[in-house]
Short mmCIF file of C-alpha atoms and ligand atoms in Angstrom, two decimals:
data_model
loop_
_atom_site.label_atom_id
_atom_site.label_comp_id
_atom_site.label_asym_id
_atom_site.label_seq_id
_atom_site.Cartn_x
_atom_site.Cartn_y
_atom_site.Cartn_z
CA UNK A 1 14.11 -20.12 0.93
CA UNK A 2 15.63 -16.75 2.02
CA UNK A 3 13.87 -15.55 5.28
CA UNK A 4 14.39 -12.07 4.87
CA UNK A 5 11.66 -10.43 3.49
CA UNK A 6 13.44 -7.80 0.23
CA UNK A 7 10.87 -7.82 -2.38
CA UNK A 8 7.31 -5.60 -1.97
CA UNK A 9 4.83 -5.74 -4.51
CA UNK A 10 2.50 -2.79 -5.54
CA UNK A 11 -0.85 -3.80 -7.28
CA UNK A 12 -1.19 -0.16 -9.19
CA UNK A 13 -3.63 -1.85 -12.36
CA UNK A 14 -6.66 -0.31 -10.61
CA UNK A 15 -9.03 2.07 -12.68
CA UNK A 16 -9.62 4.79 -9.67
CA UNK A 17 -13.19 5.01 -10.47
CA UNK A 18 -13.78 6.66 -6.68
CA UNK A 19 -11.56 9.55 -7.71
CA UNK A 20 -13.49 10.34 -10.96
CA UNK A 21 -13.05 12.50 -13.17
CA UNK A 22 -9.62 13.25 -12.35
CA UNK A 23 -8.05 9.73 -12.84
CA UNK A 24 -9.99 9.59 -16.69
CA UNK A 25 -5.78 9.95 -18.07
CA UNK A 26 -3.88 10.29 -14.93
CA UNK A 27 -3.35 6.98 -12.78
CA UNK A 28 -5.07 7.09 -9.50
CA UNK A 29 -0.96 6.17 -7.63
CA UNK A 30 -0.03 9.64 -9.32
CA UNK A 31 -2.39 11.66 -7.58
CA UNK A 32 -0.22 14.22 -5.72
CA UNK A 33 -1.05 14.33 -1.83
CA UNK A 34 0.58 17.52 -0.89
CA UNK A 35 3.81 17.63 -3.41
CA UNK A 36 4.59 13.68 -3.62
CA UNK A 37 2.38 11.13 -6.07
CA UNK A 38 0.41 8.94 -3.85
CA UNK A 39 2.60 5.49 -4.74
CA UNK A 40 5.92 7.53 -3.88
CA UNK A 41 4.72 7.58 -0.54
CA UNK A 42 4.39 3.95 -0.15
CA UNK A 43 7.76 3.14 -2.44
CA UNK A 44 9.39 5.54 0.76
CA UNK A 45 8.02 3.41 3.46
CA UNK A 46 9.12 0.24 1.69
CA UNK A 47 12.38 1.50 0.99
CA UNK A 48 12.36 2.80 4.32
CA UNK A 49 11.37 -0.94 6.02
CA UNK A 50 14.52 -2.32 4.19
CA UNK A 51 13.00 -3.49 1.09
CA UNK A 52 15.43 -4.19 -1.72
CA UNK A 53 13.80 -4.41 -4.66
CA UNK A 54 9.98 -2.69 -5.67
CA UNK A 55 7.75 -4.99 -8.15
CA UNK A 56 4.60 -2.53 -9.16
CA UNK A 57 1.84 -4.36 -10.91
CA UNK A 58 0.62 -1.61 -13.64
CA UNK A 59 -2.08 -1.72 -16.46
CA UNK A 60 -2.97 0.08 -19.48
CA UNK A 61 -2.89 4.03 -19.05
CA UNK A 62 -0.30 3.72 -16.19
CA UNK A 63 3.09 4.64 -17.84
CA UNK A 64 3.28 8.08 -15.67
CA UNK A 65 4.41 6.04 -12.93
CA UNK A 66 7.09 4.46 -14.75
CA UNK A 67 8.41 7.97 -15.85
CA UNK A 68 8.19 8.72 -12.96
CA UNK A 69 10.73 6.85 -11.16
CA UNK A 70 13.09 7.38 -14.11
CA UNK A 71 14.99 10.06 -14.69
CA UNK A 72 13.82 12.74 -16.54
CA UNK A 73 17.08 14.18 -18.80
CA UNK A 74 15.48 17.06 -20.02
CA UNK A 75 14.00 18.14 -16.88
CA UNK A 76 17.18 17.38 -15.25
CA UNK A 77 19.28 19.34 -17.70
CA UNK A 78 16.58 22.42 -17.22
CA UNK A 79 16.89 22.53 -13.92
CA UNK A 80 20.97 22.08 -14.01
CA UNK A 81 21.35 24.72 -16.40
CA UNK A 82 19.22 27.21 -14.32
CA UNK A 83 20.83 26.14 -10.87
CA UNK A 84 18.18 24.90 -9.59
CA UNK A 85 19.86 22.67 -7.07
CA UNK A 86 17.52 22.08 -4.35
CA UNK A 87 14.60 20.76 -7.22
CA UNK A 88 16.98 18.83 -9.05
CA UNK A 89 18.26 17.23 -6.25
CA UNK A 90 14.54 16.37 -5.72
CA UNK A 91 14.37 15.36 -9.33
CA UNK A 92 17.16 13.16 -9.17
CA UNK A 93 15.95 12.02 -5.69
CA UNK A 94 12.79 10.28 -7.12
CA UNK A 95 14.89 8.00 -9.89
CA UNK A 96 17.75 7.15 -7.40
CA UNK A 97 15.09 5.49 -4.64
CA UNK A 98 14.95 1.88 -5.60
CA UNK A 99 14.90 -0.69 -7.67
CA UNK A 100 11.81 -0.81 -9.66
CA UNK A 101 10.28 -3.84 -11.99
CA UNK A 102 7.09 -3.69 -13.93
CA UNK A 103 4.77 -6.24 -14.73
CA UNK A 104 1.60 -5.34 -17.08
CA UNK A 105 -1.80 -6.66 -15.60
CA UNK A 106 -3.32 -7.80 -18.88
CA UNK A 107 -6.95 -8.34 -17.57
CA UNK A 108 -8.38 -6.63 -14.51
CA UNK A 109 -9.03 -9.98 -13.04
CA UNK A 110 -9.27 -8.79 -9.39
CA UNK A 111 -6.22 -8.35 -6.21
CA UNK A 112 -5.37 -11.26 -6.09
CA UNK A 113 -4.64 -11.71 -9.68
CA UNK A 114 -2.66 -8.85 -9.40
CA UNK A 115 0.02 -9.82 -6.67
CA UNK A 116 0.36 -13.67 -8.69
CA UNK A 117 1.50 -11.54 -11.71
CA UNK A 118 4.45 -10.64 -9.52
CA UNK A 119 5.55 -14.75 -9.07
CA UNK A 120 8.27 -14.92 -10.84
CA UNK A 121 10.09 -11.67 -9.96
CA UNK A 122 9.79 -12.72 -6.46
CA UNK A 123 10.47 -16.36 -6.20
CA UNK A 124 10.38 -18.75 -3.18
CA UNK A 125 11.08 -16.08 -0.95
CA UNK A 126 8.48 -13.85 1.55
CA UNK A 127 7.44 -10.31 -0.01
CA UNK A 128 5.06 -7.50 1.14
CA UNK A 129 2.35 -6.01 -0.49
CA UNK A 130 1.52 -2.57 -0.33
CA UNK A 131 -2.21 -0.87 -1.72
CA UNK A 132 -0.96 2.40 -2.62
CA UNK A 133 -4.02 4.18 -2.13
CA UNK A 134 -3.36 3.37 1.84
CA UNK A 135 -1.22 6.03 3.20
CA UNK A 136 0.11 5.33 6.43
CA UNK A 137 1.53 8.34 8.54
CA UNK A 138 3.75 6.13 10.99
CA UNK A 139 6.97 6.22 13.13
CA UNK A 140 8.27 3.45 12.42
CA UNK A 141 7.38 2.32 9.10
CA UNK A 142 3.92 0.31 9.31
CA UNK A 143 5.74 -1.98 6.77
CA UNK A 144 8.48 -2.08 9.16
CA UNK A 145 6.66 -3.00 12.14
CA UNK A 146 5.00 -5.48 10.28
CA UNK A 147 8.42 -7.58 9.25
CA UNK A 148 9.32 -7.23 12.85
CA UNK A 149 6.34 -9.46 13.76
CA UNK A 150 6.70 -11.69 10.55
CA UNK A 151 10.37 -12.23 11.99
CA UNK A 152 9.32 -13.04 15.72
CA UNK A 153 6.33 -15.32 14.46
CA UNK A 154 7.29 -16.55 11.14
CA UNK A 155 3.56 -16.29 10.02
CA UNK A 156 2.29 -14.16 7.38
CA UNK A 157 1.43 -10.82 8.67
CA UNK A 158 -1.74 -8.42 7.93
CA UNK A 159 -2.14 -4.82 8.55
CA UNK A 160 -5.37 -4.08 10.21
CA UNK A 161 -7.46 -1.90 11.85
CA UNK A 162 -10.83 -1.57 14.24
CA UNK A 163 -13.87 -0.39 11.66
CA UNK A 164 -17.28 0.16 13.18
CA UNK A 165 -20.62 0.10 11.65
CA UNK A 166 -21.71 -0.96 7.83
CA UNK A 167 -17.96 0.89 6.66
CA UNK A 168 -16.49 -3.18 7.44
CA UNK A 169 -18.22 -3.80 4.25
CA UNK A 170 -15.84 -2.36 2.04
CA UNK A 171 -12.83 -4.52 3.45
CA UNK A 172 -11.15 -7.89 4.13
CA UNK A 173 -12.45 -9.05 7.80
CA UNK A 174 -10.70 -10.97 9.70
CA UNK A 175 -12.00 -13.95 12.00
CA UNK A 176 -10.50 -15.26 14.97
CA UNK A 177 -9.09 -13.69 19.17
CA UNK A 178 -6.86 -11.21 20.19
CA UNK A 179 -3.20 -12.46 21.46
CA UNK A 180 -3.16 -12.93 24.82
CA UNK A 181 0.26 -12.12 25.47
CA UNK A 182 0.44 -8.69 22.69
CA UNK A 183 -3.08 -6.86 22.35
CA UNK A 184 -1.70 -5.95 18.59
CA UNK A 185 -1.68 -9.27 17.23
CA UNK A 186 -4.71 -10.66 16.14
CA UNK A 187 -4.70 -14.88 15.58
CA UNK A 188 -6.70 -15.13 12.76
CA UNK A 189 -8.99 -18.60 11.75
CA UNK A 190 -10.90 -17.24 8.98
CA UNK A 191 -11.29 -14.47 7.10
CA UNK A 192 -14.10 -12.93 4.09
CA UNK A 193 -13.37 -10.30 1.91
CA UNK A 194 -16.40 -7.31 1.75
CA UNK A 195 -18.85 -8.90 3.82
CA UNK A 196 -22.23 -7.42 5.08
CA UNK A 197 -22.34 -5.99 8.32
CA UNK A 198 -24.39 -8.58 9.55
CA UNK A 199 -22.18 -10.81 8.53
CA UNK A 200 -18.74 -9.89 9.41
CA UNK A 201 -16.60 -12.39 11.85
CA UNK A 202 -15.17 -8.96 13.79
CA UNK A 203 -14.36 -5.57 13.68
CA UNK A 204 -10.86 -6.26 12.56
CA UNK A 205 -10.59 -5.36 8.68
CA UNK A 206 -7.60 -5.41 6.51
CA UNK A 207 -5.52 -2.85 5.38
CA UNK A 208 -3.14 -2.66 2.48
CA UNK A 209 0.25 -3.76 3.98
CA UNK A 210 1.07 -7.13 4.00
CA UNK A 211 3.85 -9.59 4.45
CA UNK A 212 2.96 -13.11 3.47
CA UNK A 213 5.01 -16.13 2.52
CA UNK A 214 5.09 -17.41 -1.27
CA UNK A 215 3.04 -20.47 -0.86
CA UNK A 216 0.40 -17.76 -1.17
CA UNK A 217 1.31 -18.01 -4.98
CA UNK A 218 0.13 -21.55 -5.85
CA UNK A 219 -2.46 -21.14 -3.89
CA UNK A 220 -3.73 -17.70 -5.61
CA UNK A 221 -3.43 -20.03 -8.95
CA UNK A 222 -5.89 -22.16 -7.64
CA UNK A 223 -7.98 -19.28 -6.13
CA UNK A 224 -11.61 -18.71 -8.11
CA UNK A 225 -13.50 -15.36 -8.57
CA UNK A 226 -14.80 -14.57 -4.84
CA UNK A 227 -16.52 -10.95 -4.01
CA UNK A 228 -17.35 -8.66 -6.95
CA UNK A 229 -16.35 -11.66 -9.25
CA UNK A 230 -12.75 -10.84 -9.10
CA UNK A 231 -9.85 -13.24 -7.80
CA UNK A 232 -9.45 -11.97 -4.15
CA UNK A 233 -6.29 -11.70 -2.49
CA UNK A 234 -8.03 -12.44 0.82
CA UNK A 235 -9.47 -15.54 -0.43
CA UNK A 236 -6.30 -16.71 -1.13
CA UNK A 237 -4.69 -15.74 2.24
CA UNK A 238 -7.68 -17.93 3.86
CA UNK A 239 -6.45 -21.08 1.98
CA UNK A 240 -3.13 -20.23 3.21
CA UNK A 241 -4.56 -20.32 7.02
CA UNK A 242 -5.31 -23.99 6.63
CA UNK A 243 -1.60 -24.54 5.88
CA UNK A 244 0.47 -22.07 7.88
CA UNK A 245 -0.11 -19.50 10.84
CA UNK A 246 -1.46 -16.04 9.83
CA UNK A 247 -1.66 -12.86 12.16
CA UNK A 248 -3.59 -9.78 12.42
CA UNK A 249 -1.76 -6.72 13.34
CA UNK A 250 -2.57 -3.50 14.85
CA UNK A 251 -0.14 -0.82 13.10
CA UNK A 252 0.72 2.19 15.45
CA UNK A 253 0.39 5.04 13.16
CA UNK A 254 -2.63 6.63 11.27
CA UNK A 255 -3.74 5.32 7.82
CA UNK A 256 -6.16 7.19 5.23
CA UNK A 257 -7.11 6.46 1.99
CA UNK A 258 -5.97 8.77 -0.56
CA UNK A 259 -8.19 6.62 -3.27
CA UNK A 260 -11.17 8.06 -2.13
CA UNK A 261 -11.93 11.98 -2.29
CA UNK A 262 -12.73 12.53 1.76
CA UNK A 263 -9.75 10.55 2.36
CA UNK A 264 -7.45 12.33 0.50
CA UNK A 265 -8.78 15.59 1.65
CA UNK A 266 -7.98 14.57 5.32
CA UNK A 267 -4.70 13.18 4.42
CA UNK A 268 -3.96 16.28 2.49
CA UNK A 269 -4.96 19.07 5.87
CA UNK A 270 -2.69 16.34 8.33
CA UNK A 271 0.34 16.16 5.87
CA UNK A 272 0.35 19.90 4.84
CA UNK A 273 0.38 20.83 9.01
CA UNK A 274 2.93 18.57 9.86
CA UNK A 275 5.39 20.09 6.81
CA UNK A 276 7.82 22.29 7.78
CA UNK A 277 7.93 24.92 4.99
CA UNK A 278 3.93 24.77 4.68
CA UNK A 279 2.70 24.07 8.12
CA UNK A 280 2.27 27.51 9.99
CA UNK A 281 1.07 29.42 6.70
CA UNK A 282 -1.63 26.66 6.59
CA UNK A 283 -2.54 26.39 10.02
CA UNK A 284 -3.17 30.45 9.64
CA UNK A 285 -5.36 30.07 7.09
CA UNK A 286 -7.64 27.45 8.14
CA UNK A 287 -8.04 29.17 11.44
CA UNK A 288 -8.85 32.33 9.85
CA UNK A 289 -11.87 29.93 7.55
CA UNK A 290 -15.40 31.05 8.72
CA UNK A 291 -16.05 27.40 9.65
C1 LIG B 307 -8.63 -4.27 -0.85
C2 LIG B 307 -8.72 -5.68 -0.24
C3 LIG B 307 -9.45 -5.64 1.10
C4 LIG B 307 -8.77 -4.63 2.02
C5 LIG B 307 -8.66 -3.25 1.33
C6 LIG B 307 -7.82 -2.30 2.18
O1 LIG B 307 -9.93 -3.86 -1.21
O2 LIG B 307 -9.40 -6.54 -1.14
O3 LIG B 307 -9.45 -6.91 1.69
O4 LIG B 307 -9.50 -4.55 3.22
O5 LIG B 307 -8.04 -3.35 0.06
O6 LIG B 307 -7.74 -1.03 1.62
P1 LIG B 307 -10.18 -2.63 -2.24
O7 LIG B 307 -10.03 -1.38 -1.42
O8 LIG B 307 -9.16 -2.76 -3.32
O9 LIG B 307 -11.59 -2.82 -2.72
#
């Protein structure tokens, strides 16, 4: 089994529902957040981490994202023939980034259905996952901090992050103590995806990086409908912990979630400030807003 982790999977089948009416045709991972579809965010910071080769899980009504990553000849040629340079180079930009394999989600069977459809493509070897709809502002790579501590501990690694209040109920929480020896690493015993406040093991919840080791496969296979009736990735990752180590970390670096309409309007004001050719203009004008 290869150690190094090359593949990262993206689980894109997902209706959007929170981001209604405006993912009724377009896919949710296509939403732009500034300039840049949502999922080309997260194919950056993989590529980015040193990830080889993309796997993105898609479903029915997602072909934009596909196109997307392709090249587009008769935009292309437009642009070309106009001189254009600086957008084709753009253009051209999005089809050169990686690698890119598709597998169709047939049934919308739950998370954890959707990283086993990626089994094959990546083998006995350890991959990432990455939610799209988590955007992660970070220097370095959250994905890339993560593989650091997947190399140093050999575990399976999981982003996460402190959630007060009834929010926990809309994540994976994790059970178990804070390292010792690293405040960022969390060793977890147990974990239970969407639980009620009442009855969540911590404050730690999951978020959607993670780098786990294939054995995760089998036992996703064996894995039955958990929360919501769908096949939970965290379930699966908790029969993992009675076979192998698995750690919580603390990501340095700011994550919202561009799935949901608040979160991508607060992604949206912190990425348009920090952006060179937008940021003053738009700075301006929300100081000048009679807030
Ligand atoms: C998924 C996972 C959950 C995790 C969350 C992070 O839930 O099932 O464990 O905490 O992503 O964004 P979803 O947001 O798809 O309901």
């Amino acid at each position: 089994m290869s150690k190094q982790v090359r593949k990262a999977v993206f689980p894109a089948g997902g209706l959007g529902t929170r981001f209604l009416p405006a993912t009724k045709v377009i896919p949710k991972e296509m939403l732009a957040l500034v300039d840049k579809p949502i999922i080309q965010y997260g194919v950056e910071e993989a590529i980015a981490s040193g990830i080889e080769h993309i796997i993105i899980i898609t479903g029915r009504g997602k072909a934009a994202m596909e196109d997307h990553f392709d090249h587009s000849f008769e935009l292309d040629a437009t642009l070309e023939r106009r001189g254009k340079h600086e957008l084709l180079a753009v253009s051209r930009g999005v089809s050169a980034l990686a690698r890119i394999s598709y597998v169709r989600q047939k049934e919308p069977l739950g998370l954890g259905h959707a990283v086993l459809c990626a089994k094959d493509l990546v083998g006995d070897e350890p991959f990432a996952v990455i939610l799209p709809d988590d955007v992660i502002d970070a220097d370095p790579p959250c994905l890339r901090q993560m593989i650091g501590v997947f190399d140093e501990k050999g575990g399976s690694v999981l982003a996460t992050q402190t959630v007060e209040g009834p929010a926990i109920s809309a994540y994976g929480v994790l059970a178990g103590s804070q390292d010792p020896h690293n405040p960022r690493i969390y060793n977890c015993t147990g974990m239970v995806e969407k639980p009620k406040l009442e009855d969540a093991p911590s404050k730690q919840a999951i978020i959607g990086r993670y780098v786990l080791t294939p054995r995760v496969f089998e036992l996703l296979e064996e894995t039955t409908p958990g929360a919501g009736g769908e096949i939970q990735l965290t379930d699966g990752i908790k029969a993992l912990l009675k076979e192998e180590r698995v750690y919580g970390y603390t990501f340095e670096g700011k994550r919202f979630d561009a799935g949901d309409k608040f979160g991508m309007l607060q992604a949206t004001v912190e990425f348009a400030l920090k952006r060179e050719d937008l940021g003053a203009k738009f700075r301006a004008y929300l100081k000048g807003l009679p807030l």
